[in-house]
Amino acid sequence: MESRDSLFNYTSGRWMCNESQHLAERYLVFDIPQLVKITVEAANRQVDDLKEFQKIAEGGSYRVFEAVFKDNFSVIVRLPYPCSIPHYYGLSNEVATMDFLRNRGLPIPRVYKWDATALNPVGSAYMIMEKVQGRLVYETWYSISTKQRQRFVESIVTLEKRMFEIEFPASGSLYYKHSLDSETQCIPLPPTPGLSEQDQFCVGPSSKLNWWYRGRGELPVLKGPWCKMESVLRAPAERERAWLTQHGTPRFPREPLNREVYDNKEVHPNIQIDALSDYMEMVPKLVPDDETLHRPILRHPDLSPSNIFISDEGTITGLIDWQHCAILPLYLHTRVPEHFQNWGDEGSERFESPSLPTAYDSMTQSERDIEDEKFRRRQLHYLYLGFTGLYNKQHSKALQNPSVTEANKLFELAGHPWEGDNASLKAGIIHFCRSQSLPTKYTAAEEEQTLDWDAQQKESAKLMQTFRDHIGCNIENWVPAEDFDIAVEKARDLKARVLANAETDVERKEIDRTWPFQDCEEVD
């Protein structure tokens, strides 16, 4: 077994800024012998049968351990970090969702034992679950053959179709009825045969992160369930308006490069509050006439290659990481998953069958690598839309609805926590109204300024992504531990080049003060 420090501390990665804060948020002390004891009991084994207990991964929300027994049977143990939210609802929802879908024959690992509180001998919430057989898709994501990729996408769409067919009485998140107290609103699902009364399922509060971020869970607003489309559309804006009214203060944009958009001045939350009010006024116009788009459905929150296991034959053996899983109307769940979409590519948007260029064989290896990646992205997009049209017709029909894309963007913008961005939501309202030939309440000059600010922010985001790609960090400025020293050197060189290109001392001082890859005060 590893040392106590290794088990309690985050060791998988480093942060380019505010690292001590991030590490402290993930520092988790628990009773190791007690965790081993309940793991052995959950696996129906004896302590003497245990061969190995070690940390194997650290994700965005959980520290993950594996217990291996002498007969080579293994189980996975997941402990949420202290900073993982929502503390209780998150794990309760994830377990209920996994059990619910597994009961319906989907390839979901079995949960052996769990506790969503830290009021237990371990001193931490935990989930002990089956180890999925097979390998993660990301291990072969870039190397599988065309036929293997075709079979894989077909399997994903088939599983989605089965999930789309499940009926839910409301939008929100899924729970065991017994896991919610009597004061928490919920709507029961039809009884599941073979389960006791207390083990039946219900739709309760949303476990999506934004509903609990920075004290939002304490707001006196309904977090779900919602029975009507209009209520679902209004809810996130009502939450954000309530939070800003209570806690909003003038601030600089979270993204340092966006400060120039607002002339390096603090921005006031009242502008965002007004935009949220404008959004709520137009909610009735967002509700689609097609009643089939109102039906609540459940989707996996992140169908990434690191959450899907497959066998050597290409069969999907398991889907993991169901935290923050939400039930929403089909209208708001209509999208191509992030790792399958290729929007922005002309051929993909015209639904053209992808092919390699005729001059492919005469290209250099580096040129081939570029074309291979274009082909892979186009093929995934093409296959997903094609199989969705073949197997999941309700999703395919919704994807072809011209109002869905803009409405989804607007819904997401209304529910995004305010971080000093006073342009995106208002620009979203303008874009939606223009797409539907609807008037806005803004003057022509106001629309022009808003769209200009929004465009500048998008350019800043692209530049920041270029910086992060060069350094090798993600949007949270995280890098794998083994790459940290190289990333620091790259960031240092990048800063020197940016400073060298500055024209005045004032610019250089501002760059030095707001450089994103250094410790700073985090204001959210």
PDB file of C-alpha atoms in Angstrom, residues 423-424 426-431 434 444-458:
ATOM      1  CA  ALA A 423     -21.755  40.618 -23.385  1.00  0.00           C
ATOM      2  CA  SER A 424     -22.337  36.891 -24.024  1.00  0.00           C
ATOM      3  CA  LYS A 426     -27.083  39.776 -24.369  1.00  0.00           C
ATOM      4  CA  ALA A 427     -25.403  38.771 -27.647  1.00  0.00           C
ATOM      5  CA  GLY A 428     -27.128  35.381 -27.392  1.00  0.00           C
ATOM      6  CA  ILE A 429     -30.499  37.103 -27.092  1.00  0.00           C
ATOM      7  CA  ILE A 430     -29.729  39.206 -30.172  1.00  0.00           C
ATOM      8  CA  HIS A 431     -28.588  36.180 -32.209  1.00  0.00           C
ATOM      9  CA  ARG A 434     -32.370  37.512 -35.471  1.00  0.00           C
ATOM     10  CA  ALA A 444     -29.207  49.474 -33.078  1.00  0.00           C
ATOM     11  CA  ALA A 445     -26.180  51.095 -31.408  1.00  0.00           C
ATOM     12  CA  GLU A 446     -26.597  48.912 -28.321  1.00  0.00           C
ATOM     13  CA  GLU A 447     -26.789  45.755 -30.433  1.00  0.00           C
ATOM     14  CA  GLU A 448     -23.706  46.762 -32.398  1.00  0.00           C
ATOM     15  CA  GLN A 449     -21.663  47.430 -29.237  1.00  0.00           C
ATOM     16  CA  THR A 450     -22.801  44.177 -27.591  1.00  0.00           C
ATOM     17  CA  LEU A 451     -21.937  42.078 -30.634  1.00  0.00           C
ATOM     18  CA  ASP A 452     -18.580  43.841 -30.900  1.00  0.00           C
ATOM     19  CA  TRP A 453     -17.771  43.085 -27.235  1.00  0.00           C
ATOM     20  CA  ASP A 454     -18.869  39.493 -27.742  1.00  0.00           C
ATOM     21  CA  ALA A 455     -16.693  39.106 -30.834  1.00  0.00           C
ATOM     22  CA  GLN A 456     -13.690  40.546 -28.987  1.00  0.00           C
ATOM     23  CA  GLN A 457     -14.231  38.114 -26.115  1.00  0.00           C
ATOM     24  CA  LYS A 458     -14.389  35.180 -28.530  1.00  0.00           C
TER      25      LYS A 458
END
